[in-house]
Amino acid sequence: MAVKQILIVEDERPIREMIAFGLRRSGFEVREVEDVSAARASIADHRPDLVLVDWMLPDMSGLELTRALKRDKDTQEVPVIMLTARAEEQDKVMGLEGGADDYVTKPFSPRELLARINAVLRRTAQAGAEDVIDADGLVLDAASHRVMAGGGTVQLGPTEYRLLSFFMTHPERVYSRAQLLDRVWGGNVYVEERTVDVHIRRLRKALEVFGYDRFIQTVRGSGYRFSTRVA
Ligand code: CA
């Protein structure tokens, strides 16, 4: 899994540095800014996987930043955790209504914050898995377990569906047969590696009708890759 990037928006330097230190040590990549305008610039430059935003900031409130992020189509999927010294229930409600995914009250322990971050990332990753993925017109709808192309439904067996779903959620990367068995079939099932080829063939055949079989690419000596680019 790729390293997750977290943007910390906090003007109190000791707190910001303490959080950043803990998160870096836990394997996150961290960016630090001290106000809303710097946060906006940072997000425009590089979309983080999660934003930690303090409520009280020098130029605008963290709540306003949260609202703005959740209003903008480009950033509304980015999870936001609000940090605040204000423990009142009313503030918590306002923060969550403003679109924050969670809310942590100061003082908090680095461990507590880390647990909240991981919980929010897990939750949003699952929500993302329900999304519709569109790869140049080949559309995977995870909620209904359907794959559409050119206005029609691609007829897939359950294994081919799982295989395609895995590929479309992990595009542009090569997976060996052993990795595919592990990720698609599950590591505890004994299946010969040849089986992968059989299902790849079936998947390509189903996609061929719509001209999308070219997305399932053989990488000689390595395995398979899903890519919308020409192999
Ligand atoms: Ca502050």
Tab-separated table of C-alpha atoms and ligand atoms in Angstrom:
chain	number	residue	atom	x	y	z
A	1	MET	CA	0.000	0.000	0.000
A	2	ALA	CA	1.220	3.476	-0.826
A	3	VAL	CA	2.398	5.765	1.952
A	4	LYS	CA	-0.482	7.909	3.173
A	5	GLN	CA	0.024	11.638	3.193
A	6	ILE	CA	-1.368	13.792	5.924
A	7	LEU	CA	-1.620	17.562	5.966
A	8	ILE	CA	-1.488	19.167	9.399
A	9	VAL	CA	-3.047	22.632	9.653
A	10	GLU	CA	-2.123	23.961	13.079
A	11	ASP	CA	-0.621	27.294	14.071
A	12	GLU	CA	0.669	26.208	17.473
A	13	ARG	CA	4.104	25.018	16.578
A	14	PRO	CA	4.838	22.678	19.514
A	15	ILE	CA	1.567	20.837	18.963
A	16	ARG	CA	2.076	20.692	15.221
A	17	GLU	CA	5.586	19.335	15.602
A	18	MET	CA	4.542	16.784	18.162
A	19	ILE	CA	1.794	15.491	15.864
A	20	ALA	CA	4.075	15.496	12.828
A	21	PHE	CA	6.782	13.625	14.697
A	22	GLY	CA	4.382	10.916	15.847
A	23	LEU	CA	2.827	10.491	12.423
A	24	ARG	CA	6.153	10.299	10.617
A	25	ARG	CA	7.266	7.680	13.064
A	26	SER	CA	4.102	5.717	12.275
A	27	GLY	CA	5.005	5.713	8.595
A	28	PHE	CA	2.946	8.631	7.302
A	29	GLU	CA	4.219	11.326	5.027
A	30	VAL	CA	3.458	14.666	6.623
A	31	ARG	CA	3.076	18.226	5.404
A	32	GLU	CA	2.750	21.046	7.899
A	33	VAL	CA	1.115	24.437	7.446
A	34	GLU	CA	-0.012	27.030	9.941
A	35	ASP	CA	-3.027	28.680	8.401
A	36	VAL	CA	-5.920	28.175	6.020
A	37	SER	CA	-4.414	29.949	3.028
A	38	ALA	CA	-1.247	27.843	3.230
A	39	ALA	CA	-3.440	24.757	3.606
A	40	ARG	CA	-5.339	25.650	0.433
A	41	ALA	CA	-2.120	26.152	-1.488
A	42	SER	CA	-0.737	22.863	-0.240
A	43	ILE	CA	-3.918	20.957	-1.121
A	44	ALA	CA	-4.068	22.512	-4.575
A	45	ASP	CA	-0.478	21.485	-5.129
A	46	HIS	CA	-0.908	17.977	-3.812
A	47	ARG	CA	-4.066	16.331	-2.574
A	48	PRO	CA	-3.415	14.704	0.813
A	49	ASP	CA	-5.036	11.456	1.971
A	50	LEU	CA	-6.246	13.142	5.134
A	51	VAL	CA	-6.310	16.631	6.640
A	52	LEU	CA	-5.886	17.321	10.338
A	53	VAL	CA	-7.164	20.796	10.972
A	54	ASP	CA	-7.152	22.858	14.125
A	55	TRP	CA	-10.301	24.835	14.834
A	56	MET	CA	-8.619	28.106	15.816
A	57	LEU	CA	-6.320	29.364	13.093
A	58	PRO	CA	-4.971	32.859	12.496
A	59	ASP	CA	-6.620	33.696	9.177
A	60	MET	CA	-9.834	31.693	9.145
A	61	SER	CA	-11.341	28.958	11.259
A	62	GLY	CA	-10.595	25.323	10.634
A	63	LEU	CA	-14.329	24.826	10.360
A	64	GLU	CA	-14.457	27.170	7.380
A	65	LEU	CA	-11.634	25.267	5.725
A	66	THR	CA	-13.453	21.991	6.350
A	67	ARG	CA	-16.659	23.362	4.830
A	68	ALA	CA	-14.804	24.660	1.808
A	69	LEU	CA	-13.080	21.309	1.256
A	70	LYS	CA	-16.344	19.410	1.516
A	71	ARG	CA	-18.089	21.773	-0.903
A	72	ASP	CA	-15.427	21.419	-3.565
A	73	LYS	CA	-15.878	18.414	-5.833
A	74	ASP	CA	-12.117	17.949	-6.098
A	75	THR	CA	-11.558	17.700	-2.363
A	76	GLN	CA	-14.823	16.480	-0.865
A	77	GLU	CA	-13.533	12.901	-0.676
A	78	VAL	CA	-10.525	13.939	1.410
A	79	PRO	CA	-11.207	12.979	5.025
A	80	VAL	CA	-10.888	15.718	7.615
A	81	ILE	CA	-10.280	15.351	11.334
A	82	MET	CA	-10.791	18.496	13.382
A	83	LEU	CA	-8.624	19.278	16.384
A	84	THR	CA	-9.959	21.546	19.041
A	85	ALA	CA	-9.447	22.727	22.558
A	86	ARG	CA	-13.159	23.286	22.872
A	87	ALA	CA	-14.850	20.273	24.297
A	88	GLU	CA	-18.396	21.512	24.182
A	89	GLU	CA	-20.896	19.228	22.571
A	90	GLN	CA	-22.159	22.120	20.461
A	91	ASP	CA	-18.737	22.555	18.856
A	92	LYS	CA	-18.489	18.892	18.124
A	93	VAL	CA	-21.851	18.970	16.401
A	94	MET	CA	-20.827	22.031	14.389
A	95	GLY	CA	-17.579	20.375	13.343
A	96	LEU	CA	-19.287	17.223	12.183
A	97	GLU	CA	-22.056	19.135	10.444
A	98	GLY	CA	-19.392	21.181	8.710
A	99	GLY	CA	-18.297	17.935	7.112
A	100	ALA	CA	-15.478	16.791	9.407
A	101	ASP	CA	-15.134	13.017	9.455
A	102	ASP	CA	-14.067	12.999	13.066
A	103	TYR	CA	-13.228	15.296	15.911
A	104	VAL	CA	-10.439	15.116	18.502
A	105	THR	CA	-10.349	17.261	21.612
A	106	LYS	CA	-7.104	18.665	23.003
A	107	PRO	CA	-5.256	17.488	24.915
A	108	PHE	CA	-5.072	14.130	23.206
A	109	SER	CA	-2.425	11.448	23.234
A	110	PRO	CA	-0.534	10.699	20.017
A	111	ARG	CA	-1.865	7.176	20.288
A	112	GLU	CA	-5.463	8.315	20.419
A	113	LEU	CA	-4.961	10.570	17.425
A	114	LEU	CA	-3.304	7.764	15.482
A	115	ALA	CA	-6.194	5.433	16.255
A	116	ARG	CA	-8.683	8.033	15.001
A	117	ILE	CA	-6.670	8.643	11.843
A	118	ASN	CA	-6.456	4.954	11.064
A	119	ALA	CA	-10.169	4.494	11.709
A	120	VAL	CA	-11.093	7.368	9.396
A	121	LEU	CA	-8.743	6.144	6.673
A	122	ARG	CA	-10.211	2.653	6.906
A	123	ARG	CA	-13.746	3.962	6.773
A	124	THR	CA	-13.145	6.207	3.806
A	125	ALA	CA	-11.253	3.472	1.959
A	126	GLN	CA	-14.298	1.231	2.312
A	127	ALA	CA	-16.604	3.982	1.144
A	128	GLY	CA	-14.302	4.496	-1.824
A	129	ALA	CA	-14.608	0.812	-2.652
A	130	GLU	CA	-18.329	1.323	-3.202
A	131	ASP	CA	-17.648	3.939	-5.791
A	132	VAL	CA	-18.107	3.532	-9.467
A	133	ILE	CA	-14.851	3.213	-11.351
A	134	ASP	CA	-14.799	4.339	-14.944
A	135	ALA	CA	-11.812	3.315	-17.015
A	136	ASP	CA	-12.288	4.915	-20.411
A	137	GLY	CA	-15.896	3.737	-20.616
A	138	LEU	CA	-15.450	0.398	-18.909
A	139	VAL	CA	-17.507	0.977	-15.774
A	140	LEU	CA	-17.338	-1.088	-12.610
A	141	ASP	CA	-20.152	-0.549	-10.143
A	142	ALA	CA	-19.071	-2.227	-6.924
A	143	ALA	CA	-22.401	-1.617	-5.173
A	144	SER	CA	-24.380	-3.615	-7.734
A	145	HIS	CA	-21.495	-5.912	-8.742
A	146	ARG	CA	-22.003	-4.970	-12.346
A	147	VAL	CA	-19.682	-4.041	-15.130
A	148	MET	CA	-20.983	-1.895	-17.952
A	149	ALA	CA	-19.499	-1.001	-21.284
A	150	GLY	CA	-20.913	0.763	-24.295
A	151	GLY	CA	-24.402	0.840	-22.779
A	152	GLY	CA	-24.433	-2.922	-22.194
A	153	THR	CA	-23.591	-5.206	-19.307
A	154	VAL	CA	-20.414	-7.238	-19.461
A	155	GLN	CA	-21.260	-10.835	-18.615
A	156	LEU	CA	-18.781	-12.092	-16.057
A	157	GLY	CA	-18.524	-15.098	-13.784
A	158	PRO	CA	-17.870	-14.370	-10.101
A	159	THR	CA	-14.136	-15.019	-10.335
A	160	GLU	CA	-13.775	-12.875	-13.432
A	161	TYR	CA	-15.674	-10.125	-11.680
A	162	ARG	CA	-13.379	-10.274	-8.649
A	163	LEU	CA	-10.359	-10.327	-10.894
A	164	LEU	CA	-11.518	-7.310	-12.878
A	165	SER	CA	-12.529	-5.486	-9.718
A	166	PHE	CA	-9.075	-6.059	-8.271
A	167	PHE	CA	-7.415	-4.871	-11.468
A	168	MET	CA	-9.554	-1.751	-11.753
A	169	THR	CA	-8.875	-0.759	-8.158
A	170	HIS	CA	-5.132	-1.407	-8.657
A	171	PRO	CA	-4.428	-0.143	-12.148
A	172	GLU	CA	-1.081	0.358	-13.851
A	173	ARG	CA	0.702	-2.174	-11.677
A	174	VAL	CA	2.002	-5.571	-12.590
A	175	TYR	CA	0.873	-8.534	-10.511
A	176	SER	CA	2.383	-11.976	-10.713
A	177	ARG	CA	0.113	-15.025	-10.842
A	178	ALA	CA	1.035	-15.798	-7.241
A	179	GLN	CA	0.086	-12.263	-6.162
A	180	LEU	CA	-3.216	-12.465	-8.003
A	181	LEU	CA	-3.988	-15.809	-6.384
A	182	ASP	CA	-3.256	-14.290	-3.028
A	183	ARG	CA	-5.245	-11.095	-3.554
A	184	VAL	CA	-8.174	-12.354	-5.640
A	185	TRP	CA	-8.595	-15.973	-4.604
A	186	GLY	CA	-7.348	-15.567	-1.062
A	187	GLY	CA	-4.053	-16.866	0.251
A	188	ASN	CA	-5.427	-19.896	2.048
A	189	VAL	CA	-6.900	-21.546	-1.019
A	190	TYR	CA	-4.754	-23.932	-2.963
A	191	VAL	CA	-5.108	-23.147	-6.630
A	192	GLU	CA	-2.573	-23.734	-9.344
A	193	GLU	CA	-1.074	-20.677	-10.952
A	194	ARG	CA	-2.363	-21.922	-14.304
A	195	THR	CA	-5.852	-21.223	-13.017
A	196	VAL	CA	-5.090	-17.518	-13.187
A	197	ASP	CA	-4.419	-17.797	-16.903
A	198	VAL	CA	-7.710	-19.606	-17.433
A	199	HIS	CA	-9.665	-16.823	-15.742
A	200	ILE	CA	-7.672	-14.103	-17.465
A	201	ARG	CA	-8.641	-15.734	-20.756
A	202	ARG	CA	-12.309	-15.787	-19.810
A	203	LEU	CA	-12.172	-12.197	-18.628
A	204	ARG	CA	-10.575	-11.051	-21.869
A	205	LYS	CA	-13.166	-12.929	-23.878
A	206	ALA	CA	-15.993	-11.200	-22.033
A	207	LEU	CA	-14.346	-7.802	-22.506
A	208	GLU	CA	-13.466	-8.449	-26.141
A	209	VAL	CA	-17.102	-7.990	-27.166
A	210	PHE	CA	-16.755	-4.351	-26.102
A	211	GLY	CA	-13.176	-3.877	-27.232
A	212	TYR	CA	-11.773	-3.655	-23.712
A	213	ASP	CA	-9.727	-6.852	-23.645
A	214	ARG	CA	-6.665	-4.709	-24.428
A	215	PHE	CA	-6.834	-3.326	-20.877
A	216	ILE	CA	-5.827	-6.737	-19.480
A	217	GLN	CA	-2.206	-6.818	-20.454
A	218	THR	CA	0.286	-9.626	-20.231
A	219	VAL	CA	3.657	-8.516	-18.963
A	220	ARG	CA	6.033	-11.163	-20.176
A	221	GLY	CA	7.912	-12.950	-17.451
A	222	SER	CA	6.076	-11.010	-14.738
A	223	GLY	CA	2.324	-11.404	-14.834
A	224	TYR	CA	-0.616	-9.200	-15.664
A	225	ARG	CA	-1.533	-5.566	-15.497
A	226	PHE	CA	-4.693	-3.523	-15.959
A	227	SER	CA	-3.984	-0.442	-17.979
A	228	THR	CA	-5.974	1.853	-20.230
A	229	ARG	CA	-2.754	2.810	-21.986
A	230	VAL	CA	-1.351	0.947	-24.932
A	231	ALA	CA	0.889	-1.895	-23.749
B	1	CA	CA	-4.782	27.068	16.933
